[in-house]
Amino acid sequence: MPFVAGNHLGIANALHVLALTRRHHALASGYAREDARLRSALRQPPARLAPDDALRSPEDALAGALPTLGDQAWFATRWAAGESEGMAAHAARLAEEANALPHGGLLPADATVLTLVSPALGRAPVSIASPWCAVASPRAPAIALVLSAVAAGLAPALPPLDLEPREAALLQAMLAASAIHIALATDEALDPWLPTIAATWLPAPSDVGIFMATIHRIARQALDQPPGEVDRIASGLAVRRISRLQRAVRRGFFSPRGFDLEAWVRARL
């Protein structure tokens, strides 16, 4: 069972501080507002925090970049008031569900993925492979957790890519889906996952234009796909069309130029 539920006060506090001090695509956009509401309800003063250069992303927190964190007294109050117990219960459920899903042997059999849950996370989980650790929101589906972990294992093998963090995360998640599709060796094996993939990584209607521009930039910077195919995939994914997502996953649309995804998968089976 590669996924093992955990609870880590330091990482949770770091994610809390990160969500209050930085804008990052993987963080919950409403976290700071909800935290302010809780402070007000308990007659606590507003947060007074400055960004820390050692803590720029959720990956930094998972990797142990835990500087002297601010807001410790307030976060300890949250933690003791039920957040610790609640997040541990969500992590246990998520790990159990993830362990029931196939990953095609693409996660190492001799390692475990420490699985954490934090309300500071947005729709998509974040994972790292050194050490193996993942964090997700309480509402994240297990399918997204498995894809995130496979993507973390895949990322070090990719060629250097001139992409923004949001773009790289999207490419790696879609590529992980293609890798699992190859490993499971049947066209239909991943089809039940597609609606969840769409809900986790594809855009809301208000973000369609930005998302299409993102796909076109990823294609220019990292892919070797004909313009017509890029247009088809971009326009379909932007409106969460499952048939286009299926096409992108089955054909390995997001495989970067110069990278042999099938060889990477075969080396792990």
PDB file of C-alpha atoms in Angstrom:
ATOM      1  CA  MET A   1       0.000   0.000   0.000  1.00  0.00           C
ATOM      2  CA  PRO A   2       1.980   3.031  -1.174  1.00  0.00           C
ATOM      3  CA  PHE A   3      -0.219   5.707   0.465  1.00  0.00           C
ATOM      4  CA  VAL A   4       0.051   6.070   4.246  1.00  0.00           C
ATOM      5  CA  ALA A   5      -2.003   8.664   6.119  1.00  0.00           C
ATOM      6  CA  GLY A   6      -0.159  11.146   8.286  1.00  0.00           C
ATOM      7  CA  ASN A   7      -0.506  14.386  10.218  1.00  0.00           C
ATOM      8  CA  HIS A   8       2.300  16.957  10.515  1.00  0.00           C
ATOM      9  CA  LEU A   9       1.896  20.150  12.518  1.00  0.00           C
ATOM     10  CA  GLY A  10       4.963  21.851  11.005  1.00  0.00           C
ATOM     11  CA  ILE A  11       3.926  21.237   7.400  1.00  0.00           C
ATOM     12  CA  ALA A  12       0.339  22.227   8.178  1.00  0.00           C
ATOM     13  CA  ASN A  13       1.525  25.482   9.780  1.00  0.00           C
ATOM     14  CA  ALA A  14       3.804  26.174   6.799  1.00  0.00           C
ATOM     15  CA  LEU A  15       0.940  25.680   4.347  1.00  0.00           C
ATOM     16  CA  HIS A  16      -1.218  27.989   6.479  1.00  0.00           C
ATOM     17  CA  VAL A  17       1.432  30.726   6.384  1.00  0.00           C
ATOM     18  CA  LEU A  18       1.982  30.180   2.675  1.00  0.00           C
ATOM     19  CA  ALA A  19      -1.733  30.560   1.920  1.00  0.00           C
ATOM     20  CA  LEU A  20      -1.841  33.832   3.879  1.00  0.00           C
ATOM     21  CA  THR A  21       1.269  35.388   2.342  1.00  0.00           C
ATOM     22  CA  ARG A  22       1.559  34.213  -1.271  1.00  0.00           C
ATOM     23  CA  ARG A  23      -0.550  33.656  -4.351  1.00  0.00           C
ATOM     24  CA  HIS A  24       0.068  30.195  -5.821  1.00  0.00           C
ATOM     25  CA  HIS A  25      -1.997  28.176  -8.272  1.00  0.00           C
ATOM     26  CA  ALA A  26      -2.127  25.146  -5.950  1.00  0.00           C
ATOM     27  CA  LEU A  27      -3.496  27.025  -2.929  1.00  0.00           C
ATOM     28  CA  ALA A  28      -7.151  27.522  -2.028  1.00  0.00           C
ATOM     29  CA  SER A  29      -8.167  31.003  -3.118  1.00  0.00           C
ATOM     30  CA  GLY A  30     -10.619  31.415  -0.227  1.00  0.00           C
ATOM     31  CA  TYR A  31      -8.345  30.239   2.574  1.00  0.00           C
ATOM     32  CA  ALA A  32      -7.248  33.697   3.774  1.00  0.00           C
ATOM     33  CA  ARG A  33     -10.855  34.921   3.815  1.00  0.00           C
ATOM     34  CA  GLU A  34     -12.029  31.918   5.846  1.00  0.00           C
ATOM     35  CA  ASP A  35      -9.106  32.289   8.251  1.00  0.00           C
ATOM     36  CA  ALA A  36      -9.999  35.961   8.777  1.00  0.00           C
ATOM     37  CA  ARG A  37     -13.607  34.962   9.503  1.00  0.00           C
ATOM     38  CA  LEU A  38     -12.466  32.465  12.142  1.00  0.00           C
ATOM     39  CA  ARG A  39     -10.190  35.031  13.779  1.00  0.00           C
ATOM     40  CA  SER A  40     -13.002  37.539  13.915  1.00  0.00           C
ATOM     41  CA  ALA A  41     -15.428  35.015  15.393  1.00  0.00           C
ATOM     42  CA  LEU A  42     -12.932  34.250  18.181  1.00  0.00           C
ATOM     43  CA  ARG A  43     -12.026  37.934  18.677  1.00  0.00           C
ATOM     44  CA  GLN A  44      -8.458  37.390  17.514  1.00  0.00           C
ATOM     45  CA  PRO A  45      -6.439  40.149  15.790  1.00  0.00           C
ATOM     46  CA  PRO A  46      -5.919  39.983  12.006  1.00  0.00           C
ATOM     47  CA  ALA A  47      -2.896  38.183  10.604  1.00  0.00           C
ATOM     48  CA  ARG A  48       0.299  40.226  10.314  1.00  0.00           C
ATOM     49  CA  LEU A  49       2.630  38.075   8.234  1.00  0.00           C
ATOM     50  CA  ALA A  50       5.339  38.735   5.661  1.00  0.00           C
ATOM     51  CA  PRO A  51       6.356  36.292   2.908  1.00  0.00           C
ATOM     52  CA  ASP A  52       9.386  34.123   3.664  1.00  0.00           C
ATOM     53  CA  ASP A  53      11.892  33.561   0.861  1.00  0.00           C
ATOM     54  CA  ALA A  54      12.390  29.952   1.995  1.00  0.00           C
ATOM     55  CA  LEU A  55       8.710  29.190   1.590  1.00  0.00           C
ATOM     56  CA  ARG A  56       7.423  29.905  -1.917  1.00  0.00           C
ATOM     57  CA  SER A  57       5.335  26.845  -2.806  1.00  0.00           C
ATOM     58  CA  PRO A  58       3.581  23.838  -1.252  1.00  0.00           C
ATOM     59  CA  GLU A  59       6.481  21.713  -2.490  1.00  0.00           C
ATOM     60  CA  ASP A  60       8.816  23.755  -0.261  1.00  0.00           C
ATOM     61  CA  ALA A  61       6.644  22.964   2.751  1.00  0.00           C
ATOM     62  CA  LEU A  62       6.507  19.229   1.928  1.00  0.00           C
ATOM     63  CA  ALA A  63      10.278  19.092   1.426  1.00  0.00           C
ATOM     64  CA  GLY A  64      10.849  20.446   4.921  1.00  0.00           C
ATOM     65  CA  ALA A  65      11.495  24.119   4.186  1.00  0.00           C
ATOM     66  CA  LEU A  66      10.093  25.104   7.560  1.00  0.00           C
ATOM     67  CA  PRO A  67      11.590  28.424   8.635  1.00  0.00           C
ATOM     68  CA  THR A  68      10.715  30.025  11.929  1.00  0.00           C
ATOM     69  CA  LEU A  69       7.045  30.227  11.190  1.00  0.00           C
ATOM     70  CA  GLY A  70       4.868  33.110  12.173  1.00  0.00           C
ATOM     71  CA  ASP A  71       1.316  32.830  13.423  1.00  0.00           C
ATOM     72  CA  GLN A  72       2.181  29.784  15.490  1.00  0.00           C
ATOM     73  CA  ALA A  73      -0.021  30.679  18.459  1.00  0.00           C
ATOM     74  CA  TRP A  74      -3.102  31.180  16.289  1.00  0.00           C
ATOM     75  CA  PHE A  75      -2.447  28.082  14.201  1.00  0.00           C
ATOM     76  CA  ALA A  76      -1.943  26.020  17.366  1.00  0.00           C
ATOM     77  CA  THR A  77      -5.411  27.173  18.449  1.00  0.00           C
ATOM     78  CA  ARG A  78      -6.894  26.021  15.142  1.00  0.00           C
ATOM     79  CA  TRP A  79      -4.979  22.750  15.307  1.00  0.00           C
ATOM     80  CA  ALA A  80      -6.098  21.936  18.845  1.00  0.00           C
ATOM     81  CA  ALA A  81      -9.704  22.992  18.191  1.00  0.00           C
ATOM     82  CA  GLY A  82     -10.285  20.127  15.761  1.00  0.00           C
ATOM     83  CA  GLU A  83      -8.259  20.790  12.638  1.00  0.00           C
ATOM     84  CA  SER A  84      -5.657  18.164  13.554  1.00  0.00           C
ATOM     85  CA  GLU A  85      -8.257  15.474  14.160  1.00  0.00           C
ATOM     86  CA  GLY A  86     -10.340  16.419  11.119  1.00  0.00           C
ATOM     87  CA  MET A  87      -7.426  16.509   8.685  1.00  0.00           C
ATOM     88  CA  ALA A  88      -6.093  13.182  10.018  1.00  0.00           C
ATOM     89  CA  ALA A  89      -9.474  11.566   9.373  1.00  0.00           C
ATOM     90  CA  HIS A  90      -9.586  12.957   5.831  1.00  0.00           C
ATOM     91  CA  ALA A  91      -6.025  11.711   5.216  1.00  0.00           C
ATOM     92  CA  ALA A  92      -6.919   8.207   6.407  1.00  0.00           C
ATOM     93  CA  ARG A  93      -9.929   8.063   4.079  1.00  0.00           C
ATOM     94  CA  LEU A  94      -7.987   9.464   1.137  1.00  0.00           C
ATOM     95  CA  ALA A  95      -5.059   7.066   1.572  1.00  0.00           C
ATOM     96  CA  GLU A  96      -7.399   4.088   1.830  1.00  0.00           C
ATOM     97  CA  GLU A  97      -9.260   5.096  -1.333  1.00  0.00           C
ATOM     98  CA  ALA A  98      -6.014   5.781  -3.224  1.00  0.00           C
ATOM     99  CA  ASN A  99      -4.625   2.370  -2.305  1.00  0.00           C
ATOM    100  CA  ALA A 100      -7.684   0.757  -3.911  1.00  0.00           C
ATOM    101  CA  LEU A 101      -6.919   2.394  -7.265  1.00  0.00           C
ATOM    102  CA  PRO A 102      -4.545   1.019  -9.938  1.00  0.00           C
ATOM    103  CA  HIS A 103      -1.402   2.959 -10.703  1.00  0.00           C
ATOM    104  CA  GLY A 104       0.151   0.480 -13.098  1.00  0.00           C
ATOM    105  CA  GLY A 105       3.212  -0.142 -10.947  1.00  0.00           C
ATOM    106  CA  LEU A 106       4.419   3.440 -11.496  1.00  0.00           C
ATOM    107  CA  LEU A 107       4.870   4.135  -7.786  1.00  0.00           C
ATOM    108  CA  PRO A 108       7.857   2.408  -6.197  1.00  0.00           C
ATOM    109  CA  ALA A 109       6.995  -0.761  -4.319  1.00  0.00           C
ATOM    110  CA  ASP A 110       9.667  -0.074  -1.676  1.00  0.00           C
ATOM    111  CA  ALA A 111       8.445   3.407  -0.751  1.00  0.00           C
ATOM    112  CA  THR A 112       5.391   4.898   0.894  1.00  0.00           C
ATOM    113  CA  VAL A 113       3.747   8.230   0.119  1.00  0.00           C
ATOM    114  CA  LEU A 114       3.047  10.166   3.302  1.00  0.00           C
ATOM    115  CA  THR A 115      -0.458  11.509   2.692  1.00  0.00           C
ATOM    116  CA  LEU A 116      -1.499  14.764   4.356  1.00  0.00           C
ATOM    117  CA  VAL A 117      -4.613  16.897   4.096  1.00  0.00           C
ATOM    118  CA  SER A 118      -4.823  20.674   4.483  1.00  0.00           C
ATOM    119  CA  PRO A 119      -7.622  23.193   3.870  1.00  0.00           C
ATOM    120  CA  ALA A 120      -4.947  25.487   2.409  1.00  0.00           C
ATOM    121  CA  LEU A 121      -4.822  23.363  -0.765  1.00  0.00           C
ATOM    122  CA  GLY A 122      -6.920  24.000  -3.852  1.00  0.00           C
ATOM    123  CA  ARG A 123      -8.510  21.459  -6.195  1.00  0.00           C
ATOM    124  CA  ALA A 124      -5.356  19.585  -7.211  1.00  0.00           C
ATOM    125  CA  PRO A 125      -3.101  17.745  -4.739  1.00  0.00           C
ATOM    126  CA  VAL A 126       0.631  18.486  -4.623  1.00  0.00           C
ATOM    127  CA  SER A 127       3.243  15.733  -4.328  1.00  0.00           C
ATOM    128  CA  ILE A 128       7.016  15.407  -4.147  1.00  0.00           C
ATOM    129  CA  ALA A 129       9.159  12.320  -4.660  1.00  0.00           C
ATOM    130  CA  SER A 130      12.089  13.113  -2.363  1.00  0.00           C
ATOM    131  CA  PRO A 131      10.931  12.310   0.231  1.00  0.00           C
ATOM    132  CA  TRP A 132       7.645  10.842  -1.003  1.00  0.00           C
ATOM    133  CA  CYS A 133       4.918  13.079   0.373  1.00  0.00           C
ATOM    134  CA  ALA A 134       1.575  14.403  -0.851  1.00  0.00           C
ATOM    135  CA  VAL A 135      -0.921  16.953   0.407  1.00  0.00           C
ATOM    136  CA  ALA A 136      -4.503  17.440  -0.731  1.00  0.00           C
ATOM    137  CA  SER A 137      -7.574  19.415   0.217  1.00  0.00           C
ATOM    138  CA  PRO A 138     -10.271  17.683   2.300  1.00  0.00           C
ATOM    139  CA  ARG A 139     -12.425  17.491  -0.848  1.00  0.00           C
ATOM    140  CA  ALA A 140      -9.762  16.103  -3.177  1.00  0.00           C
ATOM    141  CA  PRO A 141     -10.622  12.787  -4.865  1.00  0.00           C
ATOM    142  CA  ALA A 142      -8.294   9.815  -4.518  1.00  0.00           C
ATOM    143  CA  ILE A 143      -7.846   9.677  -8.296  1.00  0.00           C
ATOM    144  CA  ALA A 144      -6.252  13.126  -8.199  1.00  0.00           C
ATOM    145  CA  LEU A 145      -3.936  12.008  -5.390  1.00  0.00           C
ATOM    146  CA  VAL A 146      -2.694   9.006  -7.389  1.00  0.00           C
ATOM    147  CA  LEU A 147      -2.097  11.144 -10.492  1.00  0.00           C
ATOM    148  CA  SER A 148      -0.257  13.750  -8.434  1.00  0.00           C
ATOM    149  CA  ALA A 149       2.062  11.130  -6.945  1.00  0.00           C
ATOM    150  CA  VAL A 150       2.806   9.548 -10.334  1.00  0.00           C
ATOM    151  CA  ALA A 151       3.448  13.040 -11.733  1.00  0.00           C
ATOM    152  CA  ALA A 152       5.955  13.710  -8.933  1.00  0.00           C
ATOM    153  CA  GLY A 153       7.821  10.517  -9.800  1.00  0.00           C
ATOM    154  CA  LEU A 154       7.776  11.415 -13.472  1.00  0.00           C
ATOM    155  CA  ALA A 155       8.911  15.039 -13.135  1.00  0.00           C
ATOM    156  CA  PRO A 156      12.655  14.418 -12.523  1.00  0.00           C
ATOM    157  CA  ALA A 157      12.887  12.415 -15.779  1.00  0.00           C
ATOM    158  CA  LEU A 158      11.517  15.225 -17.955  1.00  0.00           C
ATOM    159  CA  PRO A 159      13.796  17.473 -19.986  1.00  0.00           C
ATOM    160  CA  PRO A 160      14.161  21.094 -18.833  1.00  0.00           C
ATOM    161  CA  LEU A 161      10.956  22.946 -19.692  1.00  0.00           C
ATOM    162  CA  ASP A 162      10.537  26.717 -19.924  1.00  0.00           C
ATOM    163  CA  LEU A 163       7.113  26.717 -18.287  1.00  0.00           C
ATOM    164  CA  GLU A 164       5.433  28.590 -15.467  1.00  0.00           C
ATOM    165  CA  PRO A 165       4.671  26.475 -12.349  1.00  0.00           C
ATOM    166  CA  ARG A 166       0.959  26.305 -13.210  1.00  0.00           C
ATOM    167  CA  GLU A 167       1.765  25.170 -16.758  1.00  0.00           C
ATOM    168  CA  ALA A 168       4.290  22.574 -15.587  1.00  0.00           C
ATOM    169  CA  ALA A 169       1.814  21.173 -13.056  1.00  0.00           C
ATOM    170  CA  LEU A 170      -0.862  20.774 -15.741  1.00  0.00           C
ATOM    171  CA  LEU A 171       1.539  19.107 -18.174  1.00  0.00           C
ATOM    172  CA  GLN A 172       2.815  16.694 -15.512  1.00  0.00           C
ATOM    173  CA  ALA A 173      -0.686  15.711 -14.352  1.00  0.00           C
ATOM    174  CA  MET A 174      -1.848  15.003 -17.905  1.00  0.00           C
ATOM    175  CA  LEU A 175       1.359  13.136 -18.657  1.00  0.00           C
ATOM    176  CA  ALA A 176       0.872  11.028 -15.514  1.00  0.00           C
ATOM    177  CA  ALA A 177      -2.575  10.055 -16.790  1.00  0.00           C
ATOM    178  CA  SER A 178      -1.020   8.982 -20.109  1.00  0.00           C
ATOM    179  CA  ALA A 179       1.653   7.012 -18.246  1.00  0.00           C
ATOM    180  CA  ILE A 180      -0.951   5.110 -16.205  1.00  0.00           C
ATOM    181  CA  HIS A 181      -2.937   4.501 -19.413  1.00  0.00           C
ATOM    182  CA  ILE A 182       0.141   2.896 -20.995  1.00  0.00           C
ATOM    183  CA  ALA A 183       0.923   0.849 -17.881  1.00  0.00           C
ATOM    184  CA  LEU A 184      -2.618  -0.522 -17.571  1.00  0.00           C
ATOM    185  CA  ALA A 185      -2.430  -1.608 -21.231  1.00  0.00           C
ATOM    186  CA  THR A 186      -6.115  -1.234 -22.127  1.00  0.00           C
ATOM    187  CA  ASP A 187      -7.757   1.729 -23.793  1.00  0.00           C
ATOM    188  CA  GLU A 188     -10.739   1.747 -21.443  1.00  0.00           C
ATOM    189  CA  ALA A 189      -8.877   1.309 -18.149  1.00  0.00           C
ATOM    190  CA  LEU A 190      -8.604   5.004 -17.398  1.00  0.00           C
ATOM    191  CA  ASP A 191     -11.938   6.132 -18.849  1.00  0.00           C
ATOM    192  CA  PRO A 192     -13.739   6.130 -15.443  1.00  0.00           C
ATOM    193  CA  TRP A 193     -11.077   8.575 -14.187  1.00  0.00           C
ATOM    194  CA  LEU A 194     -11.640  11.166 -16.909  1.00  0.00           C
ATOM    195  CA  PRO A 195     -14.524  13.138 -15.304  1.00  0.00           C
ATOM    196  CA  THR A 196     -12.477  13.498 -12.111  1.00  0.00           C
ATOM    197  CA  ILE A 197      -9.395  14.590 -14.058  1.00  0.00           C
ATOM    198  CA  ALA A 198     -11.532  17.160 -15.871  1.00  0.00           C
ATOM    199  CA  ALA A 199     -13.039  18.497 -12.639  1.00  0.00           C
ATOM    200  CA  THR A 200      -9.613  18.756 -10.989  1.00  0.00           C
ATOM    201  CA  TRP A 201      -7.359  20.186 -13.701  1.00  0.00           C
ATOM    202  CA  LEU A 202      -9.590  21.673 -16.405  1.00  0.00           C
ATOM    203  CA  PRO A 203     -10.978  25.206 -16.124  1.00  0.00           C
ATOM    204  CA  ALA A 204     -14.162  26.758 -14.866  1.00  0.00           C
ATOM    205  CA  PRO A 205     -16.185  28.563 -17.595  1.00  0.00           C
ATOM    206  CA  SER A 206     -14.796  31.936 -16.498  1.00  0.00           C
ATOM    207  CA  ASP A 207     -11.223  30.775 -17.185  1.00  0.00           C
ATOM    208  CA  VAL A 208     -11.669  29.282 -20.665  1.00  0.00           C
ATOM    209  CA  GLY A 209      -9.701  31.973 -22.498  1.00  0.00           C
ATOM    210  CA  ILE A 210      -6.787  31.856 -20.064  1.00  0.00           C
ATOM    211  CA  PHE A 211      -6.722  28.056 -20.195  1.00  0.00           C
ATOM    212  CA  MET A 212      -6.629  27.949 -24.002  1.00  0.00           C
ATOM    213  CA  ALA A 213      -3.726  30.401 -23.984  1.00  0.00           C
ATOM    214  CA  THR A 214      -1.995  28.159 -21.440  1.00  0.00           C
ATOM    215  CA  ILE A 215      -2.320  25.079 -23.671  1.00  0.00           C
ATOM    216  CA  HIS A 216      -0.988  27.000 -26.667  1.00  0.00           C
ATOM    217  CA  ARG A 217       1.986  28.246 -24.646  1.00  0.00           C
ATOM    218  CA  ILE A 218       2.736  24.724 -23.352  1.00  0.00           C
ATOM    219  CA  ALA A 219       2.611  23.481 -26.947  1.00  0.00           C
ATOM    220  CA  ARG A 220       4.990  26.189 -28.185  1.00  0.00           C
ATOM    221  CA  GLN A 221       7.468  25.752 -25.362  1.00  0.00           C
ATOM    222  CA  ALA A 222       7.447  22.002 -24.756  1.00  0.00           C
ATOM    223  CA  LEU A 223       5.514  19.884 -27.254  1.00  0.00           C
ATOM    224  CA  ASP A 224       5.981  18.652 -30.806  1.00  0.00           C
ATOM    225  CA  GLN A 225       2.338  18.673 -31.906  1.00  0.00           C
ATOM    226  CA  PRO A 226       0.842  19.995 -35.160  1.00  0.00           C
ATOM    227  CA  PRO A 227      -1.089  23.276 -34.818  1.00  0.00           C
ATOM    228  CA  GLY A 228      -4.403  21.677 -35.772  1.00  0.00           C
ATOM    229  CA  GLU A 229      -4.095  19.077 -33.019  1.00  0.00           C
ATOM    230  CA  VAL A 230      -3.153  21.763 -30.505  1.00  0.00           C
ATOM    231  CA  ASP A 231      -6.270  23.731 -31.452  1.00  0.00           C
ATOM    232  CA  ARG A 232      -8.487  20.628 -31.155  1.00  0.00           C
ATOM    233  CA  ILE A 233      -7.144  19.640 -27.751  1.00  0.00           C
ATOM    234  CA  ALA A 234      -7.103  23.193 -26.387  1.00  0.00           C
ATOM    235  CA  SER A 235     -10.660  23.987 -27.449  1.00  0.00           C
ATOM    236  CA  GLY A 236     -11.966  20.647 -26.149  1.00  0.00           C
ATOM    237  CA  LEU A 237     -10.185  20.677 -22.791  1.00  0.00           C
ATOM    238  CA  ALA A 238     -11.202  24.294 -22.213  1.00  0.00           C
ATOM    239  CA  VAL A 239     -14.870  23.234 -22.094  1.00  0.00           C
ATOM    240  CA  ARG A 240     -14.153  19.939 -20.270  1.00  0.00           C
ATOM    241  CA  ARG A 241     -15.064  17.805 -23.273  1.00  0.00           C
ATOM    242  CA  ILE A 242     -14.346  14.260 -22.086  1.00  0.00           C
ATOM    243  CA  SER A 243     -13.762  12.903 -25.614  1.00  0.00           C
ATOM    244  CA  ARG A 244     -10.928  15.411 -26.138  1.00  0.00           C
ATOM    245  CA  LEU A 245      -9.438  14.631 -22.749  1.00  0.00           C
ATOM    246  CA  GLN A 246      -9.577  10.944 -23.635  1.00  0.00           C
ATOM    247  CA  ARG A 247      -7.803  11.692 -26.927  1.00  0.00           C
ATOM    248  CA  ALA A 248      -5.086  13.707 -25.171  1.00  0.00           C
ATOM    249  CA  VAL A 249      -4.499  10.989 -22.569  1.00  0.00           C
ATOM    250  CA  ARG A 250      -4.508   8.041 -24.970  1.00  0.00           C
ATOM    251  CA  ARG A 251      -2.235   9.744 -27.521  1.00  0.00           C
ATOM    252  CA  GLY A 252       0.195  11.170 -24.976  1.00  0.00           C
ATOM    253  CA  PHE A 253      -0.476  14.682 -26.264  1.00  0.00           C
ATOM    254  CA  PHE A 254       1.434  16.280 -23.370  1.00  0.00           C
ATOM    255  CA  SER A 255       4.631  14.261 -23.804  1.00  0.00           C
ATOM    256  CA  PRO A 256       7.454  16.831 -24.170  1.00  0.00           C
ATOM    257  CA  ARG A 257       9.603  16.808 -27.255  1.00  0.00           C
ATOM    258  CA  GLY A 258      12.598  14.557 -26.776  1.00  0.00           C
ATOM    259  CA  PHE A 259      10.961  12.515 -24.007  1.00  0.00           C
ATOM    260  CA  ASP A 260       9.988   8.860 -24.535  1.00  0.00           C
ATOM    261  CA  LEU A 261       7.037   8.258 -22.206  1.00  0.00           C
ATOM    262  CA  GLU A 262       6.593   4.608 -23.193  1.00  0.00           C
ATOM    263  CA  ALA A 263      10.253   3.885 -22.403  1.00  0.00           C
ATOM    264  CA  TRP A 264       9.888   5.576 -19.008  1.00  0.00           C
ATOM    265  CA  VAL A 265       6.844   3.427 -18.231  1.00  0.00           C
ATOM    266  CA  ARG A 266       8.488   0.190 -19.438  1.00  0.00           C
ATOM    267  CA  ALA A 267      11.507   0.844 -17.216  1.00  0.00           C
ATOM    268  CA  ARG A 268       9.216   0.741 -14.181  1.00  0.00           C
ATOM    269  CA  LEU A 269       7.185  -2.356 -14.970  1.00  0.00           C
TER     270      LEU A 269
END
